[in-house]
Short mmCIF file of C-alpha atoms in Angstrom, two decimals:
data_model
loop_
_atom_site.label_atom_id
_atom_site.label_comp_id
_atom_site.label_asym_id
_atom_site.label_seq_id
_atom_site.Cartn_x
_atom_site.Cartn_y
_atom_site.Cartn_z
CA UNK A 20 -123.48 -34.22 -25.80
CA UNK A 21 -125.60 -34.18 -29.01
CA UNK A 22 -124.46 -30.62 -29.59
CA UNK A 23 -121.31 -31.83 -29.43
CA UNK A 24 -122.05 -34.70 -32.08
CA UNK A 25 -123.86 -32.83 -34.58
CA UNK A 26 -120.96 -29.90 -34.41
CA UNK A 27 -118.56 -32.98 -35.24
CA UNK A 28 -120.34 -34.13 -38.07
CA UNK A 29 -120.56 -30.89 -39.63
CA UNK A 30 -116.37 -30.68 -39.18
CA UNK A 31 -116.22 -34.04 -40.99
CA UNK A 32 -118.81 -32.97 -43.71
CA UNK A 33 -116.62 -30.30 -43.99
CA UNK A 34 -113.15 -31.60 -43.87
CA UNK A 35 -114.77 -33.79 -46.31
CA UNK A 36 -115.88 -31.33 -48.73
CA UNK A 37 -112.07 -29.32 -47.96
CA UNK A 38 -110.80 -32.82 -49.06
CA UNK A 39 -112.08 -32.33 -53.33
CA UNK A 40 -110.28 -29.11 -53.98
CA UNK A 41 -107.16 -28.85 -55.28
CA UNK A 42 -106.88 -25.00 -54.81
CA UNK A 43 -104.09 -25.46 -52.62
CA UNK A 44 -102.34 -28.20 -53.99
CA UNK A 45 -98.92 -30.17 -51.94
CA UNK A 46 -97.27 -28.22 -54.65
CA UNK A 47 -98.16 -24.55 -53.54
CA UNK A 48 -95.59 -22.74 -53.02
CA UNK A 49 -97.12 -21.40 -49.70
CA UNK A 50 -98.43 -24.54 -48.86
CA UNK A 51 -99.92 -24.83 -45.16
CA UNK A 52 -96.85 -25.75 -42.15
CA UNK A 53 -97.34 -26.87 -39.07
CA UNK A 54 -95.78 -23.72 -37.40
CA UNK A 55 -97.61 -21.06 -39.40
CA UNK A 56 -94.76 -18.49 -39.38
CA UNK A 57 -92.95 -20.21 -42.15
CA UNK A 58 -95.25 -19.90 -44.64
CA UNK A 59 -94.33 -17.65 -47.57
CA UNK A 60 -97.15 -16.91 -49.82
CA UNK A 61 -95.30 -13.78 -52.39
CA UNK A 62 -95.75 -16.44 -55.18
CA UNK A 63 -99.27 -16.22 -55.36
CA UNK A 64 -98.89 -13.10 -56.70
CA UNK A 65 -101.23 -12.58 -59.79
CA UNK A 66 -102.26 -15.99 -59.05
CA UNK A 67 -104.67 -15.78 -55.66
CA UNK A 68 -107.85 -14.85 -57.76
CA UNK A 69 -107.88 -18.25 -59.40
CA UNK A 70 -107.71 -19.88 -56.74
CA UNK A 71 -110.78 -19.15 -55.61
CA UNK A 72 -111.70 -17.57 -51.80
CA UNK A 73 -108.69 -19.20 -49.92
CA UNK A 74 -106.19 -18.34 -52.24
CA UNK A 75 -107.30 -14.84 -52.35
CA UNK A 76 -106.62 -14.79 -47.88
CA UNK A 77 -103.41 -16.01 -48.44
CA UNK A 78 -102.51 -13.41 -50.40
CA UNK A 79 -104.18 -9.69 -50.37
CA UNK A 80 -101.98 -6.78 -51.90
CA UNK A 81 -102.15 -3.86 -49.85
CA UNK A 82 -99.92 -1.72 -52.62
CA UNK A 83 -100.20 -1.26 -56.56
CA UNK A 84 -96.79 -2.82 -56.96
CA UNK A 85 -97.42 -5.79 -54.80
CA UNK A 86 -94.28 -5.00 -52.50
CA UNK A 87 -96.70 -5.22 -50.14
CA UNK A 88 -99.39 -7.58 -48.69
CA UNK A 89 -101.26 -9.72 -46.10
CA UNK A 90 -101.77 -13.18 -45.70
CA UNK A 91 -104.78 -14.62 -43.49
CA UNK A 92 -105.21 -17.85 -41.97
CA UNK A 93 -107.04 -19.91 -39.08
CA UNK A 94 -107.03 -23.24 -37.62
CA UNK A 95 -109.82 -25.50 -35.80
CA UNK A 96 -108.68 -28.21 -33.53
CA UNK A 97 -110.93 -30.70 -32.38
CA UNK A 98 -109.99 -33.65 -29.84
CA UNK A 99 -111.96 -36.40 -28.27
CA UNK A 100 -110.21 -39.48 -26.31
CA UNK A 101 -111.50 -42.13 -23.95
CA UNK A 102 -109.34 -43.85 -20.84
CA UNK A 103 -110.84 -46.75 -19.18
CA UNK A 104 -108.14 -47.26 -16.64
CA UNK A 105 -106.02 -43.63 -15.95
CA UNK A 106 -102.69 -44.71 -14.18
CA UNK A 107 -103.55 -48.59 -14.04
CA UNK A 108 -105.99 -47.67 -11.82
CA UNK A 109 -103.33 -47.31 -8.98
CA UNK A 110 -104.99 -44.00 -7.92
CA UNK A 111 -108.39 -45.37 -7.36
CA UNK A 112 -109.78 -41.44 -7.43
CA UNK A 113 -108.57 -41.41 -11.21
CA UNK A 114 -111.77 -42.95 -12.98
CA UNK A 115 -112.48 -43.96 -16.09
CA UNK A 116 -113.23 -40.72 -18.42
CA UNK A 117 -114.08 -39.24 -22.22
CA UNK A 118 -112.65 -35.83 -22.53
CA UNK A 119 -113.90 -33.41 -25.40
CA UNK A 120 -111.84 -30.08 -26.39
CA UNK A 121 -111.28 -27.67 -29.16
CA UNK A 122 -109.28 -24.81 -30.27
CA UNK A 123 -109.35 -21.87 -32.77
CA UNK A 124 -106.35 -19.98 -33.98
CA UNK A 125 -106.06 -17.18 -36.34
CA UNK A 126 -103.27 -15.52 -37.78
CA UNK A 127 -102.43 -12.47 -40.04
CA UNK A 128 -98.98 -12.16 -41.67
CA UNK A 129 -97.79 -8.14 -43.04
CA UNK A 130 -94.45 -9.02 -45.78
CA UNK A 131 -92.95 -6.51 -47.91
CA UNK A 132 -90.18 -7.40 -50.38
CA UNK A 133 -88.01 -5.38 -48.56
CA UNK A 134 -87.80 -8.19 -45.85
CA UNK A 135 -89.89 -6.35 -43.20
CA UNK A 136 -92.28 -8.19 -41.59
CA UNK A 137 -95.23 -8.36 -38.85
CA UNK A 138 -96.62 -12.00 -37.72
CA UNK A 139 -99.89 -11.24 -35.22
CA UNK A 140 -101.45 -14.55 -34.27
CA UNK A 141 -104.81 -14.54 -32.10
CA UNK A 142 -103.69 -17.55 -29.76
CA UNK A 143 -100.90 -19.14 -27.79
CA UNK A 144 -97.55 -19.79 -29.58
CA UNK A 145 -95.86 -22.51 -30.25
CA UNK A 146 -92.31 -23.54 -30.51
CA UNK A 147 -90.44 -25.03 -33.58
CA UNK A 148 -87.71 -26.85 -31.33
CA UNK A 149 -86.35 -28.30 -34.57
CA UNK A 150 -87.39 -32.14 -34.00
CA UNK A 151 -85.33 -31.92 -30.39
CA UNK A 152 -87.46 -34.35 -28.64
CA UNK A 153 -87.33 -32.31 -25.30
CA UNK A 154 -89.47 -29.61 -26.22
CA UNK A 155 -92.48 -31.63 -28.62
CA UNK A 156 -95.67 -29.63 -29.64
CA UNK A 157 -98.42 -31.97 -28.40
CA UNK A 158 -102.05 -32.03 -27.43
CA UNK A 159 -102.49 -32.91 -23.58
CA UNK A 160 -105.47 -32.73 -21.77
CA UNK A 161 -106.94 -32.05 -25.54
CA UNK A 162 -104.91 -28.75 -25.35
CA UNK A 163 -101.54 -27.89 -26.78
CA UNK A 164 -98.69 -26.82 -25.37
CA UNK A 165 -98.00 -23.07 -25.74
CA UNK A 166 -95.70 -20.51 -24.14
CA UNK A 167 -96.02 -16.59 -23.54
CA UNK A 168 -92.20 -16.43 -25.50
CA UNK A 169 -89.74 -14.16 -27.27
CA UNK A 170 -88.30 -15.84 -30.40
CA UNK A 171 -85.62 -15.01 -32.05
CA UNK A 172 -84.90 -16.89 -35.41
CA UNK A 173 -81.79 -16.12 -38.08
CA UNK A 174 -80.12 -17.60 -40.71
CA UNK A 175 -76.15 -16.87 -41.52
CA UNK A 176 -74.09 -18.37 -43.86
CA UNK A 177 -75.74 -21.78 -43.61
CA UNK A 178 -76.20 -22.23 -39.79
CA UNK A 179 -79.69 -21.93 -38.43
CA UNK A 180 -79.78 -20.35 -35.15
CA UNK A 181 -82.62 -19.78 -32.42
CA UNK A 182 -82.84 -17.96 -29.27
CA UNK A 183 -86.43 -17.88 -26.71
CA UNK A 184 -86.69 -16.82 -23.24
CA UNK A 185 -90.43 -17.45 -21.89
CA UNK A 186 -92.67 -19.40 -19.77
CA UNK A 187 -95.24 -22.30 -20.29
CA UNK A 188 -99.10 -21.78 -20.53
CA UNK A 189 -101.70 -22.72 -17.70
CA UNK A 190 -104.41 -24.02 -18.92
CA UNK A 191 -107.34 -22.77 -17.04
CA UNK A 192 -111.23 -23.98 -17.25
CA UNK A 193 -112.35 -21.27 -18.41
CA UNK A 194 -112.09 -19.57 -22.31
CA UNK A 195 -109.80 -16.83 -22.71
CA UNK A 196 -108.00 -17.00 -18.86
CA UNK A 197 -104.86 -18.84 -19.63
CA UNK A 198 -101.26 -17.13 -18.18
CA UNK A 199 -98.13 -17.79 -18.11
CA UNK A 200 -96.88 -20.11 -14.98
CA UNK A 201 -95.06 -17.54 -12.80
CA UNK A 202 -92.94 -20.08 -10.74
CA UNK A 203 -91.66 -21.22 -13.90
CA UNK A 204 -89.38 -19.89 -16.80
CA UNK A 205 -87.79 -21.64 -19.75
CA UNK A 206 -85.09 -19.97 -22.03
CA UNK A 207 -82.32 -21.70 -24.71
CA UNK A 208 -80.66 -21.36 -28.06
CA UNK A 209 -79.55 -23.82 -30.37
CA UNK A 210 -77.61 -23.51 -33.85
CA UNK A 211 -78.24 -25.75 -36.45
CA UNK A 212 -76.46 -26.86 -39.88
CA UNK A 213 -76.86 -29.34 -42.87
CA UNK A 214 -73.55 -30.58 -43.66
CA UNK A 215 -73.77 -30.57 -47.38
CA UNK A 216 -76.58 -29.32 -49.68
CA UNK A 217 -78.72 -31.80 -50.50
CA UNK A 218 -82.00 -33.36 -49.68
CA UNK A 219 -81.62 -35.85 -46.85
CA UNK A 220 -78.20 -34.54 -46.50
CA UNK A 221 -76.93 -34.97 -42.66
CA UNK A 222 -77.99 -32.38 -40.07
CA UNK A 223 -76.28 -31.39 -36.73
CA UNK A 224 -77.90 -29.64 -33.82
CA UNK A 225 -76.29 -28.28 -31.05
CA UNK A 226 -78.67 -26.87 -28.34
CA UNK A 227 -78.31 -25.23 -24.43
CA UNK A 228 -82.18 -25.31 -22.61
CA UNK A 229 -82.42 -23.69 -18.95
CA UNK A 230 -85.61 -24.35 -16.85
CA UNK A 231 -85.97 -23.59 -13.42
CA UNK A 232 -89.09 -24.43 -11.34
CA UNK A 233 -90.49 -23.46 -8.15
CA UNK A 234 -91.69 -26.58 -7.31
CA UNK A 235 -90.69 -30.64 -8.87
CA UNK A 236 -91.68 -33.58 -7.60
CA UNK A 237 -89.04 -36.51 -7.41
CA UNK A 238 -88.86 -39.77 -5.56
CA UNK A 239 -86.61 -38.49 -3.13
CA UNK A 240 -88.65 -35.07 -2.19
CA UNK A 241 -90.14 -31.69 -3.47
CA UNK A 242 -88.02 -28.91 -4.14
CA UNK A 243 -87.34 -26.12 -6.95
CA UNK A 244 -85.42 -27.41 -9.52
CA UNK A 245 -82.78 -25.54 -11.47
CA UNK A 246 -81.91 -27.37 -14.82
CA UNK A 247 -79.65 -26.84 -17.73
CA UNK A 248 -79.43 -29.09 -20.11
CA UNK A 249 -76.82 -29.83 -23.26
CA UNK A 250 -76.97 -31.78 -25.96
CA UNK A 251 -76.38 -32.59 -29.69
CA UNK A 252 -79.02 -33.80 -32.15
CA UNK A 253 -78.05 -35.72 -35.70
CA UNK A 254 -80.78 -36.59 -38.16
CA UNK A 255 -80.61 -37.31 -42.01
CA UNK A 256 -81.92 -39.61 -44.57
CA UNK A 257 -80.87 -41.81 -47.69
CA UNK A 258 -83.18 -43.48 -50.32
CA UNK A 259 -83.91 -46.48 -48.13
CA UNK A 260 -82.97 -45.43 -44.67
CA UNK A 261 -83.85 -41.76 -42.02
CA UNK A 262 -82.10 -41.52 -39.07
CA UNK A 263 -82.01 -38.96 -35.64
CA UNK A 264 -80.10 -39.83 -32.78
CA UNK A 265 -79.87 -37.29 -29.74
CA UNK A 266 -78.13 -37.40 -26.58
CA UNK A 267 -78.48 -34.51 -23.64
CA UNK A 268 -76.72 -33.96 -20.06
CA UNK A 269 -78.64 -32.30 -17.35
CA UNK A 270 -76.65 -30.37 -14.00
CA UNK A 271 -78.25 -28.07 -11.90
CA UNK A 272 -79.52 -27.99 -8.25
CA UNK A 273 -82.61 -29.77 -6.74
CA UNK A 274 -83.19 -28.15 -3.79
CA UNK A 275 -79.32 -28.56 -1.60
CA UNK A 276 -78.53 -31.68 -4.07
CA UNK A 277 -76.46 -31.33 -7.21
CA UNK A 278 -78.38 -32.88 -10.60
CA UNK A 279 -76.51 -34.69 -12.93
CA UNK A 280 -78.58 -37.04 -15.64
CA UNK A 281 -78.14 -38.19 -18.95
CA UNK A 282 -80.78 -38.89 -21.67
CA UNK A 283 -80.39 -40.66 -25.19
CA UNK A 284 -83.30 -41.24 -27.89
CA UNK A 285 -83.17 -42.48 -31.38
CA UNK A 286 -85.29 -43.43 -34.38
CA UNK A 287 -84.04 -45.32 -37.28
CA UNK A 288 -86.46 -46.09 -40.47
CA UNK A 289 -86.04 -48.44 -43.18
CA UNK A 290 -88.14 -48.27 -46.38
CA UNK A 291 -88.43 -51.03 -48.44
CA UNK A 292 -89.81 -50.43 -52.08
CA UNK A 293 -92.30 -52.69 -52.28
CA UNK A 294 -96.40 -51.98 -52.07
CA UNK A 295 -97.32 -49.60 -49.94
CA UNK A 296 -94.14 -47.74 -49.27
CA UNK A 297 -93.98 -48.96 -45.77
CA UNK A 298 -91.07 -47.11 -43.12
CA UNK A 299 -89.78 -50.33 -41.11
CA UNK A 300 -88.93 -48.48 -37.86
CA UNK A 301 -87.28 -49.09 -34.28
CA UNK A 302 -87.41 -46.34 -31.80
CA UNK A 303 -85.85 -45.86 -28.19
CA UNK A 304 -84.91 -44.07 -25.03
CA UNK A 305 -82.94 -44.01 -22.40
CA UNK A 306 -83.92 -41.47 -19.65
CA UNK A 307 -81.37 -41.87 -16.59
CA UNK A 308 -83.12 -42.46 -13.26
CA UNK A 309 -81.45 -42.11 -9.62
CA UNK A 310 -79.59 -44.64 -7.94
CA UNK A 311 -79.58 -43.54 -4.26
CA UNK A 312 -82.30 -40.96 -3.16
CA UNK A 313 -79.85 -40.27 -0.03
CA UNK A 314 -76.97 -39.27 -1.73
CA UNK A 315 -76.47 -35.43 -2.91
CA UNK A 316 -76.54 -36.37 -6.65
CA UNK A 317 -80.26 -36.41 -8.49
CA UNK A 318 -80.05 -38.17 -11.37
CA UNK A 319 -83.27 -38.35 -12.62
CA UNK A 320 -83.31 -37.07 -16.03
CA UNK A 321 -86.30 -34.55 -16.20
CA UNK A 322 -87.55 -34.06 -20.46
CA UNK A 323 -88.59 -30.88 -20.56
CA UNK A 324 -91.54 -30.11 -22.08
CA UNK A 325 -92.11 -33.67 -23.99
CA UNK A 326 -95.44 -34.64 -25.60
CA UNK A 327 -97.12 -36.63 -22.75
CA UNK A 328 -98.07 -38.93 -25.84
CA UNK A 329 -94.28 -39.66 -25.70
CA UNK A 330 -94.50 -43.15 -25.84
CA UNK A 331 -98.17 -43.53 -28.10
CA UNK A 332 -100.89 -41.50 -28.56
CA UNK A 333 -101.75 -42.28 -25.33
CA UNK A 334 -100.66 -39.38 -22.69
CA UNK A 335 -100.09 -42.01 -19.75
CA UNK A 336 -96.43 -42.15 -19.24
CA UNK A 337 -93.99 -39.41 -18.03
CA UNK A 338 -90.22 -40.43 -19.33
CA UNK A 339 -87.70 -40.54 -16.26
CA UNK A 340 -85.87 -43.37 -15.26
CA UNK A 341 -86.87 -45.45 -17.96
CA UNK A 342 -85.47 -47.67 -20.83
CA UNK A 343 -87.90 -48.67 -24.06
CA UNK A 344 -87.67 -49.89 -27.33
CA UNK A 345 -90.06 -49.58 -29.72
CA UNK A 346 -90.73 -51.53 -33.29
CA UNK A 347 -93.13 -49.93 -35.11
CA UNK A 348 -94.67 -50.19 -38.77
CA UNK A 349 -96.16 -47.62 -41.26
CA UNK A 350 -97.84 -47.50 -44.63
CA UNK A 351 -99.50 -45.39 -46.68
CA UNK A 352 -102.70 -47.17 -47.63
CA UNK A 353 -103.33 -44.58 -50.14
CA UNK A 354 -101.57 -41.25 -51.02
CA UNK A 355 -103.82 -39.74 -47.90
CA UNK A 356 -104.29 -42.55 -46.00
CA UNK A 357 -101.46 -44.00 -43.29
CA UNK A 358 -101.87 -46.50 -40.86
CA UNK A 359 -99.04 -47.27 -38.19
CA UNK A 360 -99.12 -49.81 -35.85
CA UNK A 361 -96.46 -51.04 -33.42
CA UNK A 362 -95.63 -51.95 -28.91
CA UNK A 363 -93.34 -49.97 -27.25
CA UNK A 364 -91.99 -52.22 -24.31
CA UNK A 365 -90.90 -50.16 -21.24
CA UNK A 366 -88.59 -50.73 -18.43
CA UNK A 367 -87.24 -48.51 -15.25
CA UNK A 368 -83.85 -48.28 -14.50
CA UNK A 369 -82.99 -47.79 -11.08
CA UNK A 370 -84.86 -49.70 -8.73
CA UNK A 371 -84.16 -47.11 -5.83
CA UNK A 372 -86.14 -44.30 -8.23
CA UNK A 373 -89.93 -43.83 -9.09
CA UNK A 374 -92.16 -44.79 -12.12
CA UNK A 375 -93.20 -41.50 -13.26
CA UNK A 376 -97.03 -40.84 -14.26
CA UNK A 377 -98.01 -37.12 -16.15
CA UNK A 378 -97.48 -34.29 -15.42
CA UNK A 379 -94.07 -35.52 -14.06
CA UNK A 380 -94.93 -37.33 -10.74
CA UNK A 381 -94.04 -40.65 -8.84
CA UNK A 382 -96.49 -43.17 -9.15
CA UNK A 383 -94.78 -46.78 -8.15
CA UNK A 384 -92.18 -45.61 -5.68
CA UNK A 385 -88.95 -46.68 -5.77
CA UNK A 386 -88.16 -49.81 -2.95
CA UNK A 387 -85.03 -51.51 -4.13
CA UNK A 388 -86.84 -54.58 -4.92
CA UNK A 389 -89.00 -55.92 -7.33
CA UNK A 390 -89.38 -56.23 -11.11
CA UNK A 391 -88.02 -53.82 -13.53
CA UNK A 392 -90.29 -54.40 -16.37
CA UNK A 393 -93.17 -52.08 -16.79
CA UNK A 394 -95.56 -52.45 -19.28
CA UNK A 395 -95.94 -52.99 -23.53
CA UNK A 396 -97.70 -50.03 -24.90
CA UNK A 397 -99.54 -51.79 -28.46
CA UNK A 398 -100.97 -49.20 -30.29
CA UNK A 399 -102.79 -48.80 -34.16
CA UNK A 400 -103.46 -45.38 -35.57
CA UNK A 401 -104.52 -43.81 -39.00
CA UNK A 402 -103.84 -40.44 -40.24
CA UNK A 403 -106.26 -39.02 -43.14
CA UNK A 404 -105.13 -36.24 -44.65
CA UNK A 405 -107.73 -35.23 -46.91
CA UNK A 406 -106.21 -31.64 -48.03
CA UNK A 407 -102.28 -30.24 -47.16
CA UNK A 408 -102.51 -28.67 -43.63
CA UNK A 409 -105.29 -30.84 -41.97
CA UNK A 410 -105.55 -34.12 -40.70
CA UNK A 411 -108.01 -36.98 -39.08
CA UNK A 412 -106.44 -39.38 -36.51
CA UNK A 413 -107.84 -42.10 -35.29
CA UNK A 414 -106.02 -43.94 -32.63
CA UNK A 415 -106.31 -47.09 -29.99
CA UNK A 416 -103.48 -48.41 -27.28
CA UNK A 417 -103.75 -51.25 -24.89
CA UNK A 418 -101.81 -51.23 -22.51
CA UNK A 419 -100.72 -54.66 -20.50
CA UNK A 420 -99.95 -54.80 -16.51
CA UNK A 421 -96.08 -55.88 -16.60
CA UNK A 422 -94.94 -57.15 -13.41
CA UNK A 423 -94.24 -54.52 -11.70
CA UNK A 424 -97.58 -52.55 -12.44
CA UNK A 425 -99.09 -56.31 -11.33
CA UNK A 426 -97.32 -56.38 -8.30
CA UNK A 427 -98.35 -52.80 -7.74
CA UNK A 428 -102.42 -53.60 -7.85
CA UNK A 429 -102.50 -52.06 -11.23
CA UNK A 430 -104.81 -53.09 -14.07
CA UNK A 431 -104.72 -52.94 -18.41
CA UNK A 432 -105.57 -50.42 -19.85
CA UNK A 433 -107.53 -49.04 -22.96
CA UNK A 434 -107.08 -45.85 -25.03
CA UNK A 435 -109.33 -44.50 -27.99
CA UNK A 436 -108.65 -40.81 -29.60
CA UNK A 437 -110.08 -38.86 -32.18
CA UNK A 438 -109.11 -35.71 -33.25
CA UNK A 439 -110.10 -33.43 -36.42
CA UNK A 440 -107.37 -30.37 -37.71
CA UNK A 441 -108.32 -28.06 -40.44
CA UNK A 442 -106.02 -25.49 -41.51
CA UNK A 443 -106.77 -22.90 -43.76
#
């Protein structure tokens, strides 16, 4: 455990230290992404040597001309969290726990100005689903989600279009023995477009996802489940107002029974211009639950591959059958400082369907009876992003026993995370 401390002090001395240059400034024109792949660092040409060691690894000609040349890059993930009360403490053999984890990625990217190019990252991939809230890059059980994928990416005459076939990651104990899950596969496309030109100009997003599974876990049984799923996305944004609104229809098979489920999710944002530039916010979701568990209709809407921190920061609630709102609050303290705070107040739908718990399984079954009202998720976190690419979070949720987690035997809970990301 002191290992462990010291090795996060030196991370903070050094995101610290990261924190006073200005080498790569928000206004590079490779700045660092989120999804490495669309970086673009050919304007750094005759400019990398004065910016020092990191701006000569983001750009190393490999040809006189210059038609040719690397770009290098790595990132260190660090994650800490503590959970006083997993599941409400309805499965007593779920204690309290602290969970440590980190992650190193490296990446080398071979352009030429004829267009070819060769991306070779050392590390699992992960996928740019385009803000479709189905398929969210998150950190669960400290480690992301990742797939062993092919990607296809192209843009033609304005429309942005994707295609992936793949599976999900396991996440094994050990270093280095992750596969891909071979009872499950994942594959989609989607096409996307902007309206007009513009910034904040109106964006549509049409998308197909097919997963199939050897095994899922409903309230009415275990069987494999065969899912496709069809939706549309719209997001945008005006001086004072963003906006994305997304609704999806799922049919398949579960087993002998037919699926047919329906989700809708939205996020609105207002921003006032007064002192610090707050974003006035209401999320919500609907996630379509099943009515009768003896009919030959499922219609429990399954979401994918969601970040488990769906709701808050705090990975403790699987979507499915459920209905929440959520007003939330954020402002930037400082140019690199945010702090959001805000409750996001869940309910189930259908009385006759679970309450679903991660990774996707029931954990209040579904009698008919009883209260439909859940719990309120409260939450405060800060973001510090002391240079573009990497981040500190620091986050806390409390979550209350609603009635139905009361009547259940369940308890409050408490949720603390840290986590560290440096990108260079």
């Amino acid at each position: 455990m002191l290992r462990c401390r010291r090795l996060l002090v030196a991370l903070l001395a050094s995101a610290a230290a990261l924190g006073l240059r200005t080498a790569l400034a928000a206004e590079d024109p490779c700045a660092v992404k989120l999804f490495r792949w669309q970086e673009d660092c050919r304007n750094l040409r005759g400019r990398a040597a004065a910016l020092g060691a990191l701006g000569r690894l983001r750009y190393l000609p490999l040809n006189t001309s210059g038609s040719v040349w690397l770009t290098l890059g790595a990132e260190y993930r660090f994650k800490t969290e503590y959970y006083n009360a997993p599941d409400f403490f309805l499965r007593p053999a779920f204690e309290r726990y602290t969970a440590l984890g980190e992650r190193v990625l490296l990446h080398a990217d071979l352009r030429t100005a004829q267009g070819f190019r060769v991306f070779l990252r050392v590390g699992r991939q992960e996928l740019d689903s385009g803000g479709n809230r189905l398929i969210s890059t998150r950190d669960a059980g400290n480690l992301r989600l990742a797939f062993d994928m092919a990607h296809l990416e192209s843009r033609i005459s304005g429309f942005d279009a994707v295609a992936f076939y793949g599976r999900p990651v396991l996440n094994q104990r050990g270093a280095f023995d992750d596969s891909g899950n071979p009872a499950e596969r994942f594959l989609g496309a989607w096409v996307q477009r902007a309206l007009w030109s513009g910034s904040g100009a109106p964006a549509i997003h049409v998308f197909f996802m097919l997963r199939d599974r050897n095994r899922a876990v409903y309230e009415r049984g275990v069987a494999a489940d065969d899912r496709r799923t069809v939706g549309l996305r719209a997001s945008g944004a005006a001086p004072r107002w963003d906006y994305a609104l997304q609704a999806s229809h799922q049919y398949g098979s579960f087993g002998s029974t037919e699926i047919s489920a329906d989700g809708v999710a939205g996020d609105v944002g207002w921003h006032p211009d007064i002192l610090g530039h707050p974003r006035v916010a209401a999320s919500f979701g609907y996630a379509s639950g099943d009515s009768n568990p003896r009919d030959n209709r499922l219609g429990t809407f399954d979401v994918l591959y969601p970040n488990l921190g769906y709701f808050t920061d705090a990975p403790v609630f699987y979507p499915g059958n459920t209905l929440d709102f959520q007003p939330n609050v954020t402002v930037e303290l400082a140019p690199p400082l945010r702090l959001r705070a805000g409750s996001d107040i869940i309910h189930r739908l259908s009385k006759h369907d679970a309450v679903y718990t991660t990774p996707g399984v029931p954990l209040i079954p579904g009698t008919g009876t009883g209260s439909s009202y859940v719990t309120a998720l409260r939450y405060l976190r800060g973001d510090w992003t002391p240079r573009p690419g990497s981040s500190v979070t620091l986050s806390y949720v409390h979550g209350g026993a609603g009635s139905l987690i009361r009547s259940a035997g369940g308890h409050p809970f408490s949720y603390l995370m840290f986590s560290l990301d440096v990108r260079l």
